[in-house]
PDB file of C-alpha atoms in Angstrom:
ATOM      1  CA  GLN A  27     -26.100 -12.838  -1.142  1.00  0.00           C
ATOM      2  CA  ARG A  28     -27.405  -8.643  -2.338  1.00  0.00           C
ATOM      3  CA  ASP A  29     -29.053  -8.270   0.620  1.00  0.00           C
ATOM      4  CA  LEU A  30     -26.522  -9.214   2.721  1.00  0.00           C
ATOM      5  CA  VAL A  31     -24.347  -6.280   4.080  1.00  0.00           C
ATOM      6  CA  LEU A  32     -20.600  -7.574   5.881  1.00  0.00           C
ATOM      7  CA  SER A  33     -19.142  -5.077   7.870  1.00  0.00           C
ATOM      8  CA  ALA A  34     -15.298  -5.785  10.473  1.00  0.00           C
ATOM      9  CA  GLY A  35     -13.578  -3.172  12.543  1.00  0.00           C
ATOM     10  CA  TRP A  36     -10.990  -3.789  15.594  1.00  0.00           C
ATOM     11  CA  ASP A  37     -13.140  -6.172  17.517  1.00  0.00           C
ATOM     12  CA  ARG A  38     -11.617  -8.262  15.556  1.00  0.00           C
ATOM     13  CA  GLU A  39     -15.035  -9.644  13.919  1.00  0.00           C
ATOM     14  CA  ILE A  40     -17.188  -9.679  11.118  1.00  0.00           C
ATOM     15  CA  LEU A  41     -20.550  -8.681  11.152  1.00  0.00           C
ATOM     16  CA  ALA A  42     -22.941  -9.695   8.900  1.00  0.00           C
ATOM     17  CA  HIS A  43     -26.100  -7.615   8.287  1.00  0.00           C
ATOM     18  CA  SER A  44     -29.584  -8.145   6.184  1.00  0.00           C
ATOM     19  CA  PHE A  45     -30.128  -4.779   4.741  1.00  0.00           C
ATOM     20  CA  SER A  46     -33.720  -5.757   3.827  1.00  0.00           C
ATOM     21  CA  ARG A  47     -34.444  -6.226   7.665  1.00  0.00           C
ATOM     22  CA  ARG A  48     -31.651  -4.286   8.622  1.00  0.00           C
ATOM     23  CA  THR A  49     -30.995  -6.840  11.641  1.00  0.00           C
ATOM     24  CA  LEU A  50     -27.862  -8.174  12.447  1.00  0.00           C
ATOM     25  CA  LEU A  51     -26.713 -12.037  11.322  1.00  0.00           C
ATOM     26  CA  GLY A  52     -24.582 -12.846  12.971  1.00  0.00           C
ATOM     27  CA  ARG A  53     -20.926 -12.485  13.430  1.00  0.00           C
ATOM     28  CA  VAL A  54     -17.981 -14.740  11.746  1.00  0.00           C
ATOM     29  CA  PRO A  55     -14.985 -15.103  14.418  1.00  0.00           C
ATOM     30  CA  GLY A  56     -11.587 -15.977  13.033  1.00  0.00           C
ATOM     31  CA  HIS A  57      -8.458 -13.370  12.693  1.00  0.00           C
ATOM     32  CA  LYS A  58      -6.788 -12.599  15.932  1.00  0.00           C
ATOM     33  CA  SER A  59      -5.523  -8.974  15.762  1.00  0.00           C
ATOM     34  CA  PRO A  60      -8.271  -5.817  14.159  1.00  0.00           C
ATOM     35  CA  VAL A  61      -9.766  -6.533  10.591  1.00  0.00           C
ATOM     36  CA  VAL A  62      -8.878  -3.590   7.758  1.00  0.00           C
ATOM     37  CA  ALA A  63     -10.435  -4.824   4.120  1.00  0.00           C
ATOM     38  CA  LEU A  64     -13.036  -7.023   2.790  1.00  0.00           C
ATOM     39  CA  GLN A  65     -13.908  -8.184  -0.615  1.00  0.00           C
ATOM     40  CA  VAL A  66     -16.316 -10.875  -1.901  1.00  0.00           C
ATOM     41  CA  CYS A  67     -15.155 -13.097  -5.115  1.00  0.00           C
ATOM     42  CA  GLY A  68     -17.883 -15.594  -6.225  1.00  0.00           C
ATOM     43  CA  GLY A  69     -19.127 -16.924  -2.990  1.00  0.00           C
ATOM     44  CA  THR A  70     -16.014 -16.570  -1.157  1.00  0.00           C
ATOM     45  CA  LEU A  71     -15.481 -13.873   1.456  1.00  0.00           C
ATOM     46  CA  VAL A  72     -12.038 -12.516   1.185  1.00  0.00           C
ATOM     47  CA  SER A  73     -10.498 -11.229   4.514  1.00  0.00           C
ATOM     48  CA  ALA A  74      -7.242  -8.607   6.267  1.00  0.00           C
ATOM     49  CA  ASP A  75      -6.002  -8.032   9.252  1.00  0.00           C
ATOM     50  CA  ASP A  76      -3.761  -5.884  10.919  1.00  0.00           C
ATOM     51  CA  ASP A  77      -1.147  -8.717  11.254  1.00  0.00           C
ATOM     52  CA  GLY A  78      -0.401  -9.155   7.750  1.00  0.00           C
ATOM     53  CA  ARG A  79      -2.709 -12.876   7.419  1.00  0.00           C
ATOM     54  CA  ILE A  80      -5.026 -13.168   5.025  1.00  0.00           C
ATOM     55  CA  GLY A  81      -8.628 -14.970   5.369  1.00  0.00           C
ATOM     56  CA  PHE A  82     -11.273 -17.025   3.510  1.00  0.00           C
ATOM     57  CA  CYS A  83     -14.951 -17.994   4.652  1.00  0.00           C
ATOM     58  CA  ALA A  84     -17.269 -18.982   2.387  1.00  0.00           C
ATOM     59  CA  LEU A  85     -20.246 -16.834   1.978  1.00  0.00           C
ATOM     60  CA  ASP A  86     -23.001 -18.939   2.225  1.00  0.00           C
ATOM     61  CA  SER A  87     -22.755 -20.308   5.657  1.00  0.00           C
ATOM     62  CA  LEU A  88     -20.446 -17.622   7.313  1.00  0.00           C
ATOM     63  CA  ASP A  89     -19.154 -19.654  10.239  1.00  0.00           C
ATOM     64  CA  THR A  90     -15.369 -19.053  10.640  1.00  0.00           C
ATOM     65  CA  VAL A  91     -12.950 -17.641   8.640  1.00  0.00           C
ATOM     66  CA  THR A  92      -9.417 -19.134   8.202  1.00  0.00           C
ATOM     67  CA  THR A  93      -6.287 -17.627   8.096  1.00  0.00           C
ATOM     68  CA  GLN A  94      -2.805 -17.806   6.678  1.00  0.00           C
ATOM     69  CA  ALA A  95       0.662 -15.688   6.854  1.00  0.00           C
ATOM     70  CA  GLY A  96       0.613 -13.210   3.833  1.00  0.00           C
ATOM     71  CA  HIS A  97       2.706 -10.128   5.108  1.00  0.00           C
ATOM     72  CA  SER A  98       4.860  -8.916   7.392  1.00  0.00           C
ATOM     73  CA  GLY A  99       3.008  -5.743   9.379  1.00  0.00           C
ATOM     74  CA  SER A 100      -0.099  -4.276   8.171  1.00  0.00           C
ATOM     75  CA  VAL A 101      -2.455  -5.296   4.663  1.00  0.00           C
ATOM     76  CA  ASN A 102      -2.524  -1.690   2.995  1.00  0.00           C
ATOM     77  CA  ALA A 103      -4.882  -2.542   0.166  1.00  0.00           C
ATOM     78  CA  LEU A 104      -6.652  -6.175  -0.612  1.00  0.00           C
ATOM     79  CA  VAL A 105      -8.202  -5.850  -3.953  1.00  0.00           C
ATOM     80  CA  ALA A 106     -10.556  -9.185  -5.693  1.00  0.00           C
ATOM     81  CA  SER A 107     -11.498 -10.326  -9.534  1.00  0.00           C
ATOM     82  CA  ALA A 108     -12.059 -13.137 -11.578  1.00  0.00           C
ATOM     83  CA  GLY A 109     -11.438 -15.964  -9.546  1.00  0.00           C
ATOM     84  CA  HIS A 110      -7.888 -13.817  -7.758  1.00  0.00           C
ATOM     85  CA  ALA A 111      -6.994 -12.322  -4.441  1.00  0.00           C
ATOM     86  CA  LEU A 112      -4.361  -9.894  -4.389  1.00  0.00           C
ATOM     87  CA  SER A 113      -2.575  -8.197  -0.819  1.00  0.00           C
ATOM     88  CA  ALA A 114      -0.403  -5.655  -0.205  1.00  0.00           C
ATOM     89  CA  GLY A 115       1.035  -3.603   2.854  1.00  0.00           C
ATOM     90  CA  ASP A 116       3.880  -1.859   4.552  1.00  0.00           C
ATOM     91  CA  ASP A 117       6.468  -5.135   3.737  1.00  0.00           C
ATOM     92  CA  GLY A 118       6.600  -4.010   0.194  1.00  0.00           C
ATOM     93  CA  PHE A 119       5.118  -7.376  -1.115  1.00  0.00           C
ATOM     94  CA  VAL A 120       2.459  -8.122  -3.484  1.00  0.00           C
ATOM     95  CA  ASN A 121       0.683 -11.428  -3.116  1.00  0.00           C
ATOM     96  CA  VAL A 122      -1.766 -13.213  -5.749  1.00  0.00           C
ATOM     97  CA  TRP A 123      -4.254 -15.574  -4.347  1.00  0.00           C
ATOM     98  CA  SER A 124      -6.137 -18.315  -5.621  1.00  0.00           C
ATOM     99  CA  VAL A 125      -9.872 -17.812  -4.241  1.00  0.00           C
ATOM    100  CA  THR A 126     -10.992 -21.335  -4.895  1.00  0.00           C
ATOM    101  CA  GLU A 127      -8.198 -23.051  -4.080  1.00  0.00           C
ATOM    102  CA  ARG A 128      -7.218 -20.414  -1.260  1.00  0.00           C
ATOM    103  CA  LYS A 129      -3.773 -20.681  -1.826  1.00  0.00           C
ATOM    104  CA  ARG A 130      -1.180 -17.934  -2.412  1.00  0.00           C
ATOM    105  CA  LEU A 131       0.101 -18.478  -6.250  1.00  0.00           C
ATOM    106  CA  HIS A 132       2.615 -15.492  -6.113  1.00  0.00           C
ATOM    107  CA  ARG A 133       4.616 -14.012  -3.601  1.00  0.00           C
ATOM    108  CA  VAL A 134       6.299  -9.862  -5.416  1.00  0.00           C
ATOM    109  CA  GLN A 135       8.607  -7.820  -4.007  1.00  0.00           C
ATOM    110  CA  VAL A 136       7.306  -4.917  -6.033  1.00  0.00           C
ATOM    111  CA  SER A 137       8.774  -1.829  -3.457  1.00  0.00           C
ATOM    112  CA  THR A 138      11.516  -1.544  -0.620  1.00  0.00           C
ATOM    113  CA  THR A 139       9.127   0.758   1.081  1.00  0.00           C
ATOM    114  CA  ALA A 140       5.124   0.383   1.830  1.00  0.00           C
ATOM    115  CA  VAL A 141       2.128  -0.427  -0.890  1.00  0.00           C
ATOM    116  CA  ARG A 142      -0.424   2.283  -0.413  1.00  0.00           C
ATOM    117  CA  ALA A 143      -2.934   0.890  -3.440  1.00  0.00           C
ATOM    118  CA  LEU A 144      -3.499  -2.012  -5.759  1.00  0.00           C
ATOM    119  CA  ALA A 145      -6.399  -1.840  -8.449  1.00  0.00           C
ATOM    120  CA  SER A 146      -7.083  -5.271 -11.302  1.00  0.00           C
ATOM    121  CA  SER A 147      -7.113  -4.278 -14.914  1.00  0.00           C
ATOM    122  CA  PRO A 148     -10.635  -4.397 -16.905  1.00  0.00           C
ATOM    123  CA  ASP A 149      -9.197  -7.471 -18.088  1.00  0.00           C
ATOM    124  CA  HIS A 150      -8.240  -8.945 -14.846  1.00  0.00           C
ATOM    125  CA  ARG A 151      -4.635  -9.670 -15.988  1.00  0.00           C
ATOM    126  CA  TYR A 152      -2.720  -7.634 -14.758  1.00  0.00           C
ATOM    127  CA  ALA A 153      -2.821  -5.150 -11.255  1.00  0.00           C
ATOM    128  CA  ALA A 154      -1.843  -1.630 -10.976  1.00  0.00           C
ATOM    129  CA  VAL A 155       0.367  -0.960  -7.477  1.00  0.00           C
ATOM    130  CA  ALA A 156       1.326   2.143  -6.410  1.00  0.00           C
ATOM    131  CA  CYS A 157       4.230   2.811  -3.856  1.00  0.00           C
ATOM    132  CA  ALA A 158       5.303   5.132  -1.216  1.00  0.00           C
ATOM    133  CA  ASP A 159       9.026   4.897  -2.508  1.00  0.00           C
ATOM    134  CA  GLY A 160       6.522   7.159  -5.579  1.00  0.00           C
ATOM    135  CA  GLY A 161       7.028   3.969  -7.325  1.00  0.00           C
ATOM    136  CA  LEU A 162       4.198   2.746  -9.674  1.00  0.00           C
ATOM    137  CA  ARG A 163       4.515  -0.350 -11.469  1.00  0.00           C
ATOM    138  CA  VAL A 164       2.454  -2.886 -13.064  1.00  0.00           C
ATOM    139  CA  LEU A 165       2.397  -6.430 -12.070  1.00  0.00           C
ATOM    140  CA  SER A 166       1.036 -10.086 -14.073  1.00  0.00           C
ATOM    141  CA  LEU A 167      -1.488 -11.544 -12.675  1.00  0.00           C
ATOM    142  CA  GLU A 168      -0.183 -14.921 -14.988  1.00  0.00           C
ATOM    143  CA  SER A 169       3.480 -14.815 -13.955  1.00  0.00           C
ATOM    144  CA  GLY A 170       4.077 -13.062 -10.936  1.00  0.00           C
ATOM    145  CA  GLU A 171       6.291 -10.561 -12.289  1.00  0.00           C
ATOM    146  CA  VAL A 172       6.340  -6.559 -12.838  1.00  0.00           C
ATOM    147  CA  CYS A 173       6.215  -5.874 -16.197  1.00  0.00           C
ATOM    148  CA  ALA A 174       6.092  -2.113 -16.274  1.00  0.00           C
ATOM    149  CA  GLY A 175       6.965   0.495 -14.094  1.00  0.00           C
ATOM    150  CA  TRP A 176       7.046   4.475 -13.820  1.00  0.00           C
ATOM    151  CA  LEU A 177       9.100   6.518 -11.028  1.00  0.00           C
ATOM    152  CA  LEU A 178       7.096   9.413  -9.691  1.00  0.00           C
ATOM    153  CA  GLY A 179       8.565  12.813  -8.618  1.00  0.00           C
ATOM    154  CA  SER A 180       6.208  12.004  -5.331  1.00  0.00           C
ATOM    155  CA  GLY A 181       4.481   9.364  -3.296  1.00  0.00           C
ATOM    156  CA  ALA A 182       2.081   7.172  -4.708  1.00  0.00           C
ATOM    157  CA  THR A 183      -1.524   7.480  -2.595  1.00  0.00           C
ATOM    158  CA  THR A 184      -4.305   5.454  -5.201  1.00  0.00           C
ATOM    159  CA  CYS A 185      -4.477   4.014  -8.412  1.00  0.00           C
ATOM    160  CA  ASP A 186      -7.405   3.345 -10.283  1.00  0.00           C
ATOM    161  CA  TRP A 187      -7.898   2.329 -14.156  1.00  0.00           C
ATOM    162  CA  SER A 188     -10.021   3.747 -16.859  1.00  0.00           C
ATOM    163  CA  GLY A 189      -9.581   1.298 -19.893  1.00  0.00           C
ATOM    164  CA  PRO A 190      -6.136   0.739 -20.999  1.00  0.00           C
ATOM    165  CA  GLU A 191      -5.155   3.637 -18.968  1.00  0.00           C
ATOM    166  CA  ILE A 192      -3.772   3.990 -15.151  1.00  0.00           C
ATOM    167  CA  VAL A 193      -4.835   6.575 -13.728  1.00  0.00           C
ATOM    168  CA  CYS A 194      -2.734   7.344 -10.299  1.00  0.00           C
ATOM    169  CA  GLY A 195      -2.701  10.270  -7.028  1.00  0.00           C
ATOM    170  CA  THR A 196       0.399  11.206  -5.536  1.00  0.00           C
ATOM    171  CA  ARG A 197       1.099  12.953  -2.105  1.00  0.00           C
ATOM    172  CA  ALA A 198       2.311  16.096  -3.811  1.00  0.00           C
ATOM    173  CA  GLY A 199      -1.482  16.394  -4.867  1.00  0.00           C
ATOM    174  CA  GLU A 200      -1.190  15.069  -8.078  1.00  0.00           C
ATOM    175  CA  VAL A 201      -2.810  13.066 -10.572  1.00  0.00           C
ATOM    176  CA  LEU A 202      -1.851  11.402 -13.221  1.00  0.00           C
ATOM    177  CA  SER A 203      -2.251   8.956 -15.945  1.00  0.00           C
ATOM    178  CA  PHE A 204      -0.175   6.950 -17.675  1.00  0.00           C
ATOM    179  CA  ASP A 205      -0.718   4.300 -20.801  1.00  0.00           C
ATOM    180  CA  PHE A 206      -0.070   1.198 -20.545  1.00  0.00           C
ATOM    181  CA  LEU A 207       0.486  -1.607 -23.606  1.00  0.00           C
ATOM    182  CA  PRO A 208       0.615  -5.170 -21.984  1.00  0.00           C
ATOM    183  CA  PRO A 209       4.250  -6.995 -23.521  1.00  0.00           C
ATOM    184  CA  ARG A 210       3.845  -9.280 -26.539  1.00  0.00           C
ATOM    185  CA  LEU A 211       5.338 -12.347 -26.912  1.00  0.00           C
ATOM    186  CA  LEU A 212       7.866 -11.804 -29.902  1.00  0.00           C
ATOM    187  CA  VAL A 213       7.729 -15.414 -32.100  1.00  0.00           C
ATOM    188  CA  ALA A 214       9.708 -14.040 -35.176  1.00  0.00           C
ATOM    189  CA  ALA A 215      11.751 -11.288 -36.239  1.00  0.00           C
ATOM    190  CA  SER A 216      13.464 -10.417 -40.181  1.00  0.00           C
ATOM    191  CA  TRP A 217      15.272  -7.747 -41.481  1.00  0.00           C
ATOM    192  CA  HIS A 218      15.037  -6.311 -45.222  1.00  0.00           C
ATOM    193  CA  PRO A 219      18.740  -6.987 -47.086  1.00  0.00           C
ATOM    194  CA  GLU A 220      18.464  -4.093 -48.570  1.00  0.00           C
ATOM    195  CA  ARG A 221      16.885  -1.249 -46.966  1.00  0.00           C
ATOM    196  CA  LEU A 222      16.260   0.028 -43.170  1.00  0.00           C
ATOM    197  CA  PHE A 223      13.254  -1.841 -42.228  1.00  0.00           C
ATOM    198  CA  LEU A 224      12.820  -4.354 -39.517  1.00  0.00           C
ATOM    199  CA  ALA A 225       9.581  -6.829 -39.367  1.00  0.00           C
ATOM    200  CA  ALA A 226       8.557  -8.215 -35.964  1.00  0.00           C
ATOM    201  CA  LEU A 227       5.365 -11.055 -35.882  1.00  0.00           C
ATOM    202  CA  HIS A 228       4.047 -11.166 -32.403  1.00  0.00           C
ATOM    203  CA  GLY A 229       2.574 -14.074 -30.780  1.00  0.00           C
ATOM    204  CA  ASP A 230      -1.442 -12.791 -30.821  1.00  0.00           C
ATOM    205  CA  GLY A 231      -0.546 -12.604 -34.663  1.00  0.00           C
ATOM    206  CA  VAL A 232       0.342  -8.655 -35.323  1.00  0.00           C
ATOM    207  CA  LEU A 233       2.767  -7.814 -37.718  1.00  0.00           C
ATOM    208  CA  SER A 234       5.087  -4.938 -37.297  1.00  0.00           C
ATOM    209  CA  VAL A 235       7.058  -3.146 -39.513  1.00  0.00           C
ATOM    210  CA  GLY A 236       9.134  -0.732 -38.963  1.00  0.00           C
ATOM    211  CA  GLU A 237      12.471   1.388 -39.965  1.00  0.00           C
ATOM    212  CA  TRP A 238      16.302   0.081 -38.065  1.00  0.00           C
ATOM    213  CA  HIS A 239      18.121   2.329 -36.515  1.00  0.00           C
TER     214      HIS A 239
END
C-alpha cells in the first residue's frame, strides 16, 4: 500500500498508480458523478462524490467502489481516522461512518448552511466542524452530539487541531484559536454546610473544589 498512489476527478473514476514504477495499475469504477475527495482508513479506501454519495473499496483488490447516500448536495469535507470516516457538505450535516462495517453511525445537523471543513482530534474522539454561518462546533464521535461551539464574526473556511486547541480560519482573513476541554461526567457533588465551597467528583476520577456563588 505504501507504493500506491490514488487519484480521482471529474471522470468519475479512481485511478491507482504505482509510485515506484510510475505506471497506472488500474481504474476503479463505482461513482456516477465527479469524485471530490479520497481518504485511506486502514485497508479501506473511502471516497466522496459531487452527488453526496460516500464510497468504500478494499485496497487489496481495488475492484469496484460500493456507494451509499450520504448528503443532499456535494460533499465538501472528508476525513478518516481510527476506524471512522466523517463527511460533511452543503446540506449542513455531518455523517459519522464505521469504515469496517461500511455503515453510517450518526447523522448530525450542525448548521443550516454549508459545512466547509472537518478535522479529527488527536485522540480521535471529537471532530472540529467549520461552518459557512460563522460557527465552529465540536462533535463527539461517540455520542453523535455537538458538545461545544463558538460563533465567529465571519464564515469559517478551515479548521485543524493543535494539541487541545482548535485553530480556525475565516473569510475575513483571521486565524483564531480556541481551547477545548472535553465535557466530563459528573458522578457526585456536595457542598460545605458552613462555608461556600462545592466539591464535585468527575467520572475520570478528578475531584474539583470551588467556591460557591
